[in-house]
Amino acid sequence: MYTEKVMEYFTKQENVGEIPDADGEGTITSPTCGDLMKVTIRVKDDVIEDVKVKTFGCGAAIASAAMLTELVKGMPLSEAMSVTNMDVAEALGGLPSQKLHCSNLAADALQEAIADYKERNGNEATGQRGKRKEVPCQLEEAKGK
Amino acid sequence: MRRVYMDNSATTPVRQEVIEAMSECMKDDFGNPSSLHWFGRQARRRMETAREQVAGLIGAEPEEIVFTSGGTEADNMVMKGVTQQLRHKGRHVITSSVEHHAILHTGEYLEKNGFDVTYLAVDEHGRVDPDHLRHAIGPQTTLVSIMLANNEVGTIQPIEELAAICRENGVLFHTDAVQGVGQLDVDVETLGVDFLSLSGHKLYGPKGVGALYVRRNRRFQPLFHGGGHERRRRAGTENIPGIVGLGLACQLSHEELPERREKLVAMRDGLIAGLIERVEDVQLNGHPSERLPNNCNLSFNYVEGEAMLLNLDLQGIAVASGSACTSGSIEPSHVLLAMGVSRELAQGSLRLSLGSFNCTEDVDYVLETLPPIVDKLRQMSPLYHGKE
Ligand SMILES: Cc1ncc(COP(=O)(O)O)c(C=O)c1O
Ligand code: FES
């Protein structure tokens, strides 16, 4: 059910982990399945110099995390702020429809990390955070998690 | 690459003898068993031999076996057919919350059609309490259906006791024995059941064929209407090659059962003990002793089942997981949740189900391969903070 590209990124380990003393961090729990992702970034001159991800999630989530880090490493913040889950899913050659929410996890955790960076530096967050379309929560328990 | 198949609860490989018997049957005995001529009689003879073989494995009479397209059809036949037959007597059915979807979703269908269905809770090991059943039976109850052994966690239900309660109360009892037949001693008289479902592809036979045991004089409305096949209980020209394959698979199971079980139990116990020894924060799901000889179901804290499954697949090992991600839904295993396992641990569950084609080297390969995968995924997990 996964494309070869997804499986390739699923096994990539380069950007797995956490940046110590990161400039921004974002953790998101999926309202759909309860899985979880944490993105940390280092920013220099308004460019994402480094990015690392930790994932508790399925194959699609892990592959999305790896793809996201490749996409945004070296990217100016202004550009990274408009990266969406569809960008990640498309770069992976598509995801099964019931797995699209997994790419949300990656994009949302990134936007959260950027917002965190901006807040720490006294800026208003103006990225995709808050703009994205919510996938309605179908599990009461997942909300509380 | 070494390939290890440990998903025998999903389906088993087919025995070579079965493949040969089936292709021979397609070549030589292609007749329609309803035909009066020699070709038809030849096909009928093969079908009746198979019926004896299936009956022999479960201690039934050949006339009590109805061939079906598998476990799902046998389950539907009972759930819909018996409730329909007895709807004037009552409209209440009892089953459990850990049944296969072939029963659960049929129960939901019945609910939409004016029946009441009670789904009995289970304890932390996945077992139904006979007292709960006794209290759930009312004057409206016509049918109780409880599986012999669970397909996810392998827990074996106290069927003898449950069936006896139903008999005392004049209620019919069905067991879905799809996972148990071929691994456990299954005797319909000892169990005291009225109906029993079994399936070919879980006991080294072909897919798309199974059987329903129907105790003498137990009636039900047929699912299919058409010709008078299977004593008017299941219309449609019989799947003779499949039935021949099922029959032989049952006979081989009958002959090899004690040896097969011993081998499976040894591998299973080695697998469970080995994994618990090598990996921290692991829990065994299901019953410690009342479990299928081939079932090992473990939850690994901090990691997600599908990620483990895919990593194992990359190393040639085939297993299953109860995580939401693999079930194609967003809900983790209903069985684990019914047993009170937390969502997180249900997400981290892995089912390794052995078969008679496995060997000790397969177990060793898994013991060697899985722990580093769990370790790698834990290092990647934001939930894991390592051991202090
Ligand atoms: C307990 C149980 N019941 C029913 C079935 C369905 O059997 P079949 O695949 O033959 O329709 C299965 C197999 O998945 C099973 O494990
Ligand atoms: S991240 Fe939960 S199903 Fe993919």
Coordinates of C-alpha atoms and ligand atoms in Angstrom, one line a residue:
Chain A
M1 CA 0.0 0.0 0.0
Y2 CA 3.0 2.3 0.3
T3 CA 5.0 3.7 -2.6
E4 CA 8.7 2.8 -3.0
K5 CA 9.5 6.4 -2.1
V6 CA 7.6 6.1 1.2
M7 CA 9.5 2.9 2.1
E8 CA 12.8 4.6 1.1
Y9 CA 12.2 7.6 3.4
F10 CA 10.8 5.3 6.1
T11 CA 14.3 3.9 6.5
K12 CA 16.2 7.2 6.5
Q13 CA 17.8 7.9 9.8
E14 CA 19.8 11.1 9.1
N15 CA 17.5 13.6 10.7
V16 CA 16.0 11.4 13.4
G17 CA 16.5 12.8 16.9
E18 CA 16.4 16.0 18.8
I19 CA 18.6 19.1 18.6
P20 CA 19.9 20.0 22.1
D21 CA 19.1 23.6 23.0
A22 CA 17.0 24.0 19.9
D23 CA 15.8 27.4 18.8
G24 CA 12.3 26.2 18.4
E25 CA 10.4 23.0 19.1
G26 CA 6.9 21.7 18.4
T27 CA 5.1 18.5 19.5
I28 CA 1.8 17.5 17.9
T29 CA -0.5 14.7 18.8
S30 CA -2.7 13.5 15.9
P31 CA -6.4 14.0 16.7
T32 CA -7.1 11.1 14.4
C33 CA -5.0 8.3 15.7
G34 CA -3.3 9.6 18.8
D35 CA 0.2 9.2 17.4
L36 CA 2.8 11.9 18.2
M37 CA 5.7 13.8 16.6
K38 CA 8.3 16.2 17.9
V39 CA 10.2 18.6 15.6
T40 CA 13.2 20.7 16.8
I41 CA 14.9 23.3 14.7
R42 CA 18.0 25.5 14.7
V43 CA 17.7 28.8 13.0
K44 CA 20.4 31.1 11.8
D45 CA 19.8 34.3 9.8
D46 CA 16.2 33.4 9.4
V47 CA 17.1 30.1 7.7
I48 CA 16.4 26.6 9.1
E49 CA 20.0 25.5 9.6
D50 CA 19.1 22.1 11.1
V51 CA 16.0 20.1 11.8
K52 CA 15.4 16.9 13.6
V53 CA 12.3 14.8 14.3
K54 CA 11.2 12.1 16.7
T55 CA 8.1 10.1 15.8
F56 CA 5.8 7.7 17.6
G57 CA 3.7 6.7 14.7
C58 CA 3.2 4.5 11.6
G59 CA 5.3 4.1 8.5
A60 CA 3.7 7.0 6.8
A61 CA 4.4 9.3 9.7
I62 CA 8.0 8.2 9.9
A63 CA 8.5 8.7 6.2
S64 CA 6.7 12.1 6.3
A65 CA 9.1 13.2 9.1
A66 CA 12.1 12.2 7.0
M67 CA 10.8 13.9 3.9
L68 CA 9.9 17.1 5.8
T69 CA 13.4 17.4 7.2
E70 CA 14.9 17.1 3.8
L71 CA 12.5 19.6 2.3
V72 CA 13.0 22.4 4.9
K73 CA 16.7 22.0 5.8
G74 CA 18.4 25.2 4.5
M75 CA 15.1 26.8 3.7
P76 CA 14.4 30.4 4.7
L77 CA 11.8 30.6 7.5
S78 CA 9.5 32.7 5.4
E79 CA 9.3 29.9 2.8
A80 CA 9.2 27.0 5.4
M81 CA 6.1 28.7 7.0
S82 CA 4.0 27.8 3.9
V83 CA 5.0 24.1 3.8
T84 CA 1.9 22.0 4.2
N85 CA 1.1 18.3 4.6
M86 CA 0.2 18.1 0.9
D87 CA 3.8 19.2 0.0
V88 CA 5.1 16.4 2.1
A89 CA 2.6 13.8 0.8
E90 CA 3.3 14.8 -2.8
A91 CA 7.1 14.7 -2.3
L92 CA 6.5 11.1 -1.1
G93 CA 4.7 10.2 -4.3
G94 CA 1.4 10.2 -2.6
L95 CA 0.0 8.5 0.5
P96 CA -3.1 6.2 0.9
S97 CA -6.1 8.4 1.8
Q98 CA -6.4 7.0 5.3
K99 CA -2.8 8.0 5.8
L100 CA -2.9 11.6 4.8
H101 CA -3.4 12.6 8.4
C102 CA 0.0 11.2 9.2
S103 CA 1.6 13.8 6.9
N104 CA -0.4 16.5 8.8
L105 CA 1.6 15.5 11.9
A106 CA 4.9 16.4 10.2
A107 CA 3.7 19.7 8.7
D108 CA 1.9 20.7 11.9
A109 CA 4.9 19.9 14.2
L110 CA 7.1 22.0 12.0
Q111 CA 4.7 25.0 12.0
E112 CA 4.5 24.6 15.8
A113 CA 8.3 24.7 16.0
I114 CA 8.5 27.8 13.8
A115 CA 5.9 29.5 15.9
D116 CA 7.8 28.6 19.0
Y117 CA 10.9 30.1 17.6
K118 CA 9.1 33.3 16.6
E119 CA 7.5 33.6 20.0
R120 CA 10.9 33.2 21.7
N121 CA 12.2 35.9 19.5
G122 CA 9.3 38.3 20.1
N123 CA 7.7 37.9 16.7
E124 CA 4.1 37.2 15.8
A125 CA 3.7 33.7 14.2
T126 CA 2.2 34.3 10.8
G127 CA 2.7 30.8 9.3
Q128 CA 0.3 28.1 8.6
R129 CA -0.4 27.6 12.2
G130 CA -4.0 28.1 12.9
K131 CA -4.8 28.2 9.2
R132 CA -4.8 24.6 8.4
K133 CA -7.9 22.6 7.9
E134 CA -8.7 20.6 11.0
V135 CA -9.3 16.9 10.5
P136 CA -12.3 16.5 12.9
C137 CA -11.5 14.3 15.9
Q138 CA -13.4 11.1 15.9
L139 CA -12.1 9.7 19.1
E140 CA -12.9 11.2 22.4
E141 CA -10.0 9.5 24.0
A142 CA -7.5 10.7 21.5
K143 CA -8.4 14.3 22.3
G144 CA -7.5 13.9 25.9
K145 CA -4.2 12.1 25.2
Chain B
M1 CA 17.3 -12.7 2.2
R2 CA 15.9 -15.1 4.7
R3 CA 12.1 -15.1 4.7
V4 CA 10.2 -16.0 7.8
Y5 CA 6.5 -16.3 7.7
M6 CA 5.0 -15.7 11.2
D7 CA 1.5 -14.6 10.2
N8 CA -0.2 -18.0 10.3
S9 CA -3.3 -16.7 12.0
A10 CA -3.9 -14.6 9.0
T11 CA -3.5 -17.5 6.7
T12 CA -1.3 -20.6 6.5
P13 CA 0.8 -21.9 3.6
V14 CA -0.9 -24.8 1.8
R15 CA 0.4 -28.3 2.2
Q16 CA 2.0 -29.9 -0.8
E17 CA -0.3 -33.0 -0.5
V18 CA -3.3 -30.7 -0.6
I19 CA -2.1 -28.8 -3.7
E20 CA -1.6 -32.1 -5.5
A21 CA -5.0 -33.5 -4.4
M22 CA -6.7 -30.4 -5.6
S23 CA -5.0 -30.2 -9.0
E24 CA -5.7 -33.8 -9.6
C25 CA -9.3 -33.3 -8.7
M26 CA -9.6 -30.4 -11.1
K27 CA -8.1 -32.5 -13.8
D28 CA -9.9 -35.8 -13.3
D29 CA -13.0 -35.1 -11.3
F30 CA -14.5 -32.0 -12.9
G31 CA -18.0 -33.3 -12.9
N32 CA -21.0 -31.7 -11.2
P33 CA -21.7 -33.7 -8.1
S34 CA -25.5 -33.2 -8.7
S35 CA -25.2 -35.0 -12.1
L36 CA -26.4 -38.6 -12.3
H37 CA -23.7 -39.8 -14.7
W38 CA -20.3 -41.3 -14.0
F39 CA -18.5 -38.0 -14.0
G40 CA -21.0 -36.5 -11.5
R41 CA -20.8 -39.6 -9.3
Q42 CA -17.0 -39.4 -9.3
A43 CA -17.1 -35.8 -8.1
R44 CA -19.8 -36.6 -5.5
R45 CA -17.7 -39.5 -4.1
R46 CA -14.7 -37.1 -3.6
M47 CA -17.0 -34.6 -1.9
E48 CA -18.4 -37.2 0.5
T49 CA -14.9 -38.5 1.4
A50 CA -14.0 -34.9 2.3
R51 CA -17.1 -34.6 4.4
E52 CA -16.1 -37.7 6.4
Q53 CA -12.6 -36.2 6.8
V54 CA -13.9 -32.9 8.1
A55 CA -16.4 -34.7 10.4
G56 CA -13.7 -37.0 11.6
L57 CA -11.5 -34.1 12.8
I58 CA -14.2 -32.6 15.1
G59 CA -16.0 -35.8 16.2
A60 CA -19.1 -35.1 14.1
E61 CA -21.3 -37.2 11.7
P62 CA -20.7 -36.5 8.0
E63 CA -24.4 -35.4 7.6
E64 CA -23.7 -32.7 10.1
I65 CA -21.2 -30.9 7.9
V66 CA -22.2 -28.1 5.5
F67 CA -19.6 -26.8 3.2
T68 CA -19.3 -23.1 2.9
S69 CA -17.0 -20.5 1.3
G70 CA -15.1 -20.1 4.5
G71 CA -15.3 -19.0 8.1
T72 CA -17.1 -15.7 7.4
E73 CA -20.0 -17.5 5.5
A74 CA -20.3 -20.1 8.2
D75 CA -20.5 -17.4 10.9
N76 CA -23.1 -15.4 8.9
M77 CA -25.1 -18.6 8.2
V78 CA -25.6 -19.1 11.9
M79 CA -26.0 -15.6 13.1
K80 CA -28.6 -14.7 10.4
G81 CA -30.1 -18.1 9.8
V82 CA -30.8 -19.2 13.3
T83 CA -32.1 -15.9 14.5
Q84 CA -34.4 -15.7 11.5
Q85 CA -35.6 -19.3 12.1
L86 CA -36.4 -18.6 15.8
R87 CA -37.5 -15.0 15.5
H88 CA -41.0 -15.9 16.7
K89 CA -39.5 -17.3 19.9
G90 CA -37.4 -14.3 20.7
R91 CA -35.2 -11.6 19.3
H92 CA -32.1 -11.6 21.6
V93 CA -28.6 -12.8 20.7
I94 CA -25.5 -12.9 22.9
T95 CA -21.9 -12.8 21.8
S96 CA -18.7 -11.4 23.1
S97 CA -16.8 -8.1 22.5
V98 CA -13.7 -9.9 21.2
E99 CA -15.2 -11.9 18.4
H100 CA -14.0 -11.7 14.8
H101 CA -15.6 -9.1 12.6
A102 CA -17.5 -11.8 10.8
I103 CA -19.6 -12.2 14.0
L104 CA -19.4 -8.6 15.4
H105 CA -20.5 -6.9 12.2
T106 CA -23.2 -9.5 11.6
G107 CA -24.4 -8.7 15.2
E108 CA -24.5 -5.0 14.2
Y109 CA -26.5 -5.9 11.1
L110 CA -29.0 -7.8 13.3
E111 CA -29.3 -4.8 15.6
K112 CA -30.3 -2.7 12.6
N113 CA -33.0 -5.3 11.8
G114 CA -34.8 -5.4 15.0
F115 CA -32.8 -7.8 17.2
D116 CA -31.1 -7.0 20.5
V117 CA -27.5 -8.1 20.7
T118 CA -25.5 -8.3 24.0
Y119 CA -21.7 -8.2 23.7
L120 CA -20.3 -9.8 26.8
A121 CA -17.2 -8.1 28.3
V122 CA -14.0 -10.0 28.9
D123 CA -11.4 -10.0 31.6
E124 CA -7.9 -8.7 31.2
H125 CA -6.9 -12.0 29.6
G126 CA -9.7 -11.9 27.1
R127 CA -11.9 -14.5 28.7
V128 CA -15.7 -14.4 29.1
D129 CA -17.1 -15.0 32.6
P130 CA -19.7 -17.9 32.5
D131 CA -21.6 -16.1 35.2
H132 CA -22.0 -13.1 32.9
L133 CA -23.5 -15.3 30.3
R134 CA -25.9 -16.9 32.8
H135 CA -27.1 -13.4 33.8
A136 CA -27.4 -12.2 30.2
I137 CA -29.7 -15.0 29.0
G138 CA -33.3 -14.0 29.1
P139 CA -36.6 -15.4 27.8
Q140 CA -36.0 -13.7 24.5
T141 CA -32.6 -15.2 23.9
T142 CA -32.4 -17.7 21.0
L143 CA -28.7 -17.9 20.2
V144 CA -25.3 -17.5 21.9
S145 CA -22.1 -17.3 19.8
I146 CA -18.7 -17.3 21.5
M147 CA -15.4 -18.0 19.7
L148 CA -13.3 -21.0 20.7
A149 CA -10.0 -19.1 20.4
N150 CA -9.2 -15.5 19.6
N151 CA -7.4 -14.7 16.4
E152 CA -5.5 -11.8 17.8
V153 CA -4.4 -12.8 21.3
G154 CA -5.0 -16.5 21.2
T155 CA -7.1 -16.7 24.3
I156 CA -9.2 -19.9 24.6
Q157 CA -12.7 -19.6 26.0
P158 CA -14.3 -22.0 28.4
I159 CA -16.6 -23.3 25.7
E160 CA -17.7 -26.5 27.5
E161 CA -19.0 -24.5 30.4
L162 CA -20.6 -21.8 28.3
A163 CA -22.4 -24.4 26.1
A164 CA -23.7 -26.2 29.2
I165 CA -25.2 -23.0 30.5
C166 CA -27.0 -22.5 27.1
R167 CA -28.2 -26.1 27.1
E168 CA -29.7 -25.8 30.6
N169 CA -31.6 -22.7 29.4
G170 CA -32.7 -24.1 26.1
V171 CA -30.6 -21.7 24.0
L172 CA -28.6 -22.7 21.0
F173 CA -24.9 -22.3 21.1
H174 CA -22.4 -21.6 18.3
T175 CA -18.6 -21.4 18.4
D176 CA -16.4 -19.8 15.8
A177 CA -13.6 -22.3 15.9
V178 CA -11.7 -21.0 12.9
Q179 CA -8.5 -20.4 14.8
G180 CA -8.8 -23.5 17.1
V181 CA -9.4 -26.3 14.6
G182 CA -6.1 -27.9 13.6
Q183 CA -4.3 -26.8 16.7
L184 CA -6.5 -27.9 19.6
D185 CA -8.5 -31.0 20.3
V186 CA -11.9 -30.0 19.1
D187 CA -14.8 -32.5 19.7
V188 CA -18.3 -31.3 19.2
E189 CA -19.7 -33.8 21.7
T190 CA -17.2 -32.8 24.4
L191 CA -17.7 -29.1 23.8
G192 CA -21.5 -29.6 23.6
V193 CA -22.0 -27.1 20.8
D194 CA -24.9 -26.9 18.4
F195 CA -23.0 -25.1 15.6
L196 CA -19.2 -24.7 14.9
S197 CA -17.4 -22.7 12.1
L198 CA -14.1 -23.7 10.6
S199 CA -12.0 -22.5 7.7
G200 CA -9.6 -24.2 5.2
H201 CA -6.9 -21.6 5.0
K202 CA -6.1 -21.6 8.7
L203 CA -5.2 -25.3 8.7
Y204 CA -2.9 -25.6 5.6
G205 CA -5.8 -26.0 3.2
P206 CA -7.1 -23.7 0.5
K207 CA -8.8 -20.3 0.8
G208 CA -12.4 -19.7 0.0
V209 CA -13.7 -22.9 1.6
G210 CA -14.8 -23.9 5.0
A211 CA -17.5 -25.7 6.8
L212 CA -20.3 -25.3 9.3
Y213 CA -21.1 -28.1 11.8
V214 CA -24.8 -28.3 12.4
R215 CA -25.9 -30.7 15.1
R216 CA -28.6 -33.1 14.0
N217 CA -32.1 -31.5 13.9
R218 CA -30.9 -28.0 14.4
R219 CA -32.6 -25.8 11.8
F220 CA -31.8 -22.5 10.3
Q221 CA -32.9 -20.3 7.3
P222 CA -30.4 -20.6 4.5
L223 CA -28.4 -17.6 3.3
F224 CA -28.6 -18.6 -0.3
H225 CA -31.6 -19.8 -2.2
G226 CA -31.3 -21.9 -5.3
G227 CA -30.7 -25.6 -5.9
G228 CA -31.1 -28.2 -3.2
H229 CA -27.4 -28.6 -2.5
E230 CA -26.1 -29.5 0.9
R231 CA -29.4 -30.8 2.1
R232 CA -31.1 -27.6 1.2
R233 CA -28.9 -25.7 3.5
R234 CA -26.6 -24.0 1.1
A235 CA -27.5 -23.6 -2.6
G236 CA -24.8 -23.5 -5.3
T237 CA -22.7 -26.0 -7.1
E238 CA -20.1 -27.2 -4.6
N239 CA -16.5 -26.0 -4.8
I240 CA -15.2 -29.6 -5.3
P241 CA -11.4 -28.9 -5.5
G242 CA -11.6 -26.6 -2.5
I243 CA -13.7 -29.2 -0.6
V244 CA -11.2 -31.9 -1.5
G245 CA -8.4 -29.7 -0.3
L246 CA -10.2 -28.9 3.0
G247 CA -10.9 -32.6 3.6
L248 CA -7.3 -33.6 3.2
A249 CA -6.1 -30.7 5.3
C250 CA -8.5 -31.9 8.1
Q251 CA -7.3 -35.5 7.8
L252 CA -3.7 -34.4 8.0
S253 CA -4.5 -32.2 11.0
H254 CA -6.2 -35.1 12.7
E255 CA -3.2 -37.4 12.2
E256 CA -0.6 -34.9 13.1
L257 CA -2.3 -32.9 15.8
P258 CA -0.4 -34.0 19.0
E259 CA 3.0 -33.7 17.3
R260 CA 2.1 -30.3 15.7
R261 CA 0.8 -28.9 18.9
E262 CA 3.9 -29.9 20.8
K263 CA 6.2 -28.3 18.3
L264 CA 4.2 -25.1 18.2
V265 CA 4.1 -24.8 21.9
A266 CA 7.8 -25.2 22.2
M267 CA 8.5 -22.5 19.5
R268 CA 5.8 -20.2 21.0
D269 CA 7.2 -20.4 24.5
G270 CA 10.8 -19.9 23.2
L271 CA 9.6 -16.8 21.3
I272 CA 7.7 -15.3 24.2
A273 CA 10.4 -16.0 26.8
G274 CA 13.2 -14.9 24.4
L275 CA 11.6 -11.6 23.6
I276 CA 10.7 -10.7 27.2
E277 CA 14.2 -11.5 28.1
R278 CA 15.8 -9.4 25.4
V279 CA 13.5 -6.3 25.4
E280 CA 12.5 -4.1 28.3
D281 CA 9.0 -2.8 28.8
V282 CA 7.2 -5.6 27.0
Q283 CA 3.9 -7.1 28.0
L284 CA 2.3 -10.4 26.9
N285 CA -1.3 -9.9 25.7
G286 CA -3.8 -12.7 26.2
H287 CA -3.9 -15.6 28.7
P288 CA -0.7 -16.9 30.2
S289 CA -1.7 -20.6 29.8
E290 CA -5.2 -20.8 28.0
R291 CA -3.8 -19.7 24.7
L292 CA -3.4 -21.1 21.2
P293 CA -0.2 -23.1 20.7
N294 CA 0.8 -20.8 17.9
N295 CA 0.1 -17.3 19.3
C296 CA 2.5 -14.8 20.6
N297 CA 1.0 -11.3 21.1
L298 CA 3.2 -8.7 22.7
S299 CA 3.0 -4.9 23.3
F300 CA 6.2 -2.9 23.2
N301 CA 6.0 0.3 25.1
Y302 CA 6.9 3.6 23.3
V303 CA 6.8 2.2 19.8
E304 CA 4.1 1.8 17.2
G305 CA 3.1 -1.6 15.7
E306 CA 3.1 -0.7 12.0
A307 CA 6.6 0.8 12.2
M308 CA 7.8 -2.5 13.8
L309 CA 5.9 -4.5 11.2
L310 CA 7.5 -2.6 8.3
N311 CA 11.0 -2.9 9.7
L312 CA 10.6 -6.6 10.2
D313 CA 9.3 -6.9 6.6
L314 CA 12.4 -5.2 5.4
Q315 CA 14.4 -8.0 7.1
G316 CA 12.2 -10.7 5.6
I317 CA 9.9 -11.4 8.6
A318 CA 6.1 -11.3 8.2
V319 CA 3.9 -10.5 11.3
A320 CA 0.8 -8.6 12.1
S321 CA -0.1 -5.7 14.4
G322 CA -3.1 -4.6 16.3
S323 CA -2.3 -0.9 15.8
A324 CA -4.8 1.4 14.2
C325 CA -2.4 2.1 11.4
T326 CA -2.4 -1.4 10.1
S327 CA -6.1 -2.1 10.4
G328 CA -6.9 0.5 7.8
S329 CA -9.1 2.2 10.4
I330 CA -8.2 4.8 13.1
E331 CA -9.1 2.5 15.9
P332 CA -6.6 0.1 17.4
S333 CA -7.6 -3.5 18.0
H334 CA -11.0 -3.9 19.5
V335 CA -9.8 -7.0 21.2
L336 CA -7.0 -5.4 23.1
L337 CA -9.2 -2.4 24.0
A338 CA -11.9 -4.8 25.3
M339 CA -9.3 -6.4 27.5
G340 CA -8.5 -3.0 29.0
V341 CA -5.1 -2.6 27.3
S342 CA -4.3 1.2 27.0
R343 CA -4.5 2.8 23.5
E344 CA -0.8 3.4 23.5
L345 CA 0.0 -0.3 24.3
A346 CA -2.6 -1.4 21.7
Q347 CA -0.8 0.8 19.2
G348 CA 2.5 -1.0 20.1
S349 CA 1.2 -4.5 19.7
L350 CA 2.6 -7.2 17.5
R351 CA 1.2 -10.6 16.7
L352 CA 3.6 -13.4 15.8
S353 CA 1.7 -16.5 14.9
L354 CA 3.6 -19.7 14.2
G355 CA 2.8 -22.5 11.9
S356 CA 3.9 -26.0 11.2
F357 CA 6.2 -24.7 8.5
N358 CA 8.2 -22.7 11.1
C359 CA 11.3 -24.1 12.7
T360 CA 13.6 -23.1 15.7
E361 CA 15.9 -21.2 13.4
D362 CA 13.0 -18.9 12.4
V363 CA 12.4 -18.2 16.1
D364 CA 16.1 -17.5 16.6
Y365 CA 16.1 -15.2 13.6
V366 CA 13.2 -13.2 15.1
L367 CA 14.9 -13.1 18.5
E368 CA 18.0 -11.7 16.8
T369 CA 16.2 -9.2 14.5
L370 CA 13.4 -7.7 16.5
P371 CA 15.1 -6.3 19.6
P372 CA 17.4 -4.0 17.6
I373 CA 14.4 -2.8 15.7
V374 CA 12.5 -2.0 18.9
D375 CA 15.6 -0.2 20.2
K376 CA 15.9 1.9 17.0
L377 CA 12.3 2.9 17.1
R378 CA 12.5 3.8 20.7
Q379 CA 15.4 6.0 20.0
M380 CA 13.2 7.7 17.4
S381 CA 10.2 7.9 19.8
P382 CA 9.4 11.2 21.6
L383 CA 7.7 9.1 24.3
Y384 CA 10.9 7.2 25.2
H385 CA 13.3 8.8 27.5
G386 CA 15.7 5.9 28.1
K387 CA 16.6 4.2 31.3
E388 CA 18.1 6.3 34.0
Ligands
LIG1 C1 -11.8 -16.2 14.4 C2 -12.1 -16.1 12.9 N1 -13.3 -16.1 12.4 C3 -13.6 -16.0 11.1 C4 -12.6 -15.8 10.2 C5 -13.0 -15.7 8.7 O1 -12.7 -16.8 8.0 P1 -12.6 -16.8 6.4 O2 -11.3 -16.0 6.1 O3 -12.4 -18.2 6.0 O4 -13.8 -16.1 5.9 C6 -11.3 -15.7 10.6 C7 -10.2 -15.5 9.7 O5 -9.7 -14.4 9.5 C8 -11.0 -15.8 12.0 O6 -9.8 -15.7 12.5
FES2 S1 0.5 8.6 12.4 FE1 -1.0 7.5 13.3 S2 -1.8 6.3 11.7 FE2 -0.1 7.3 10.8

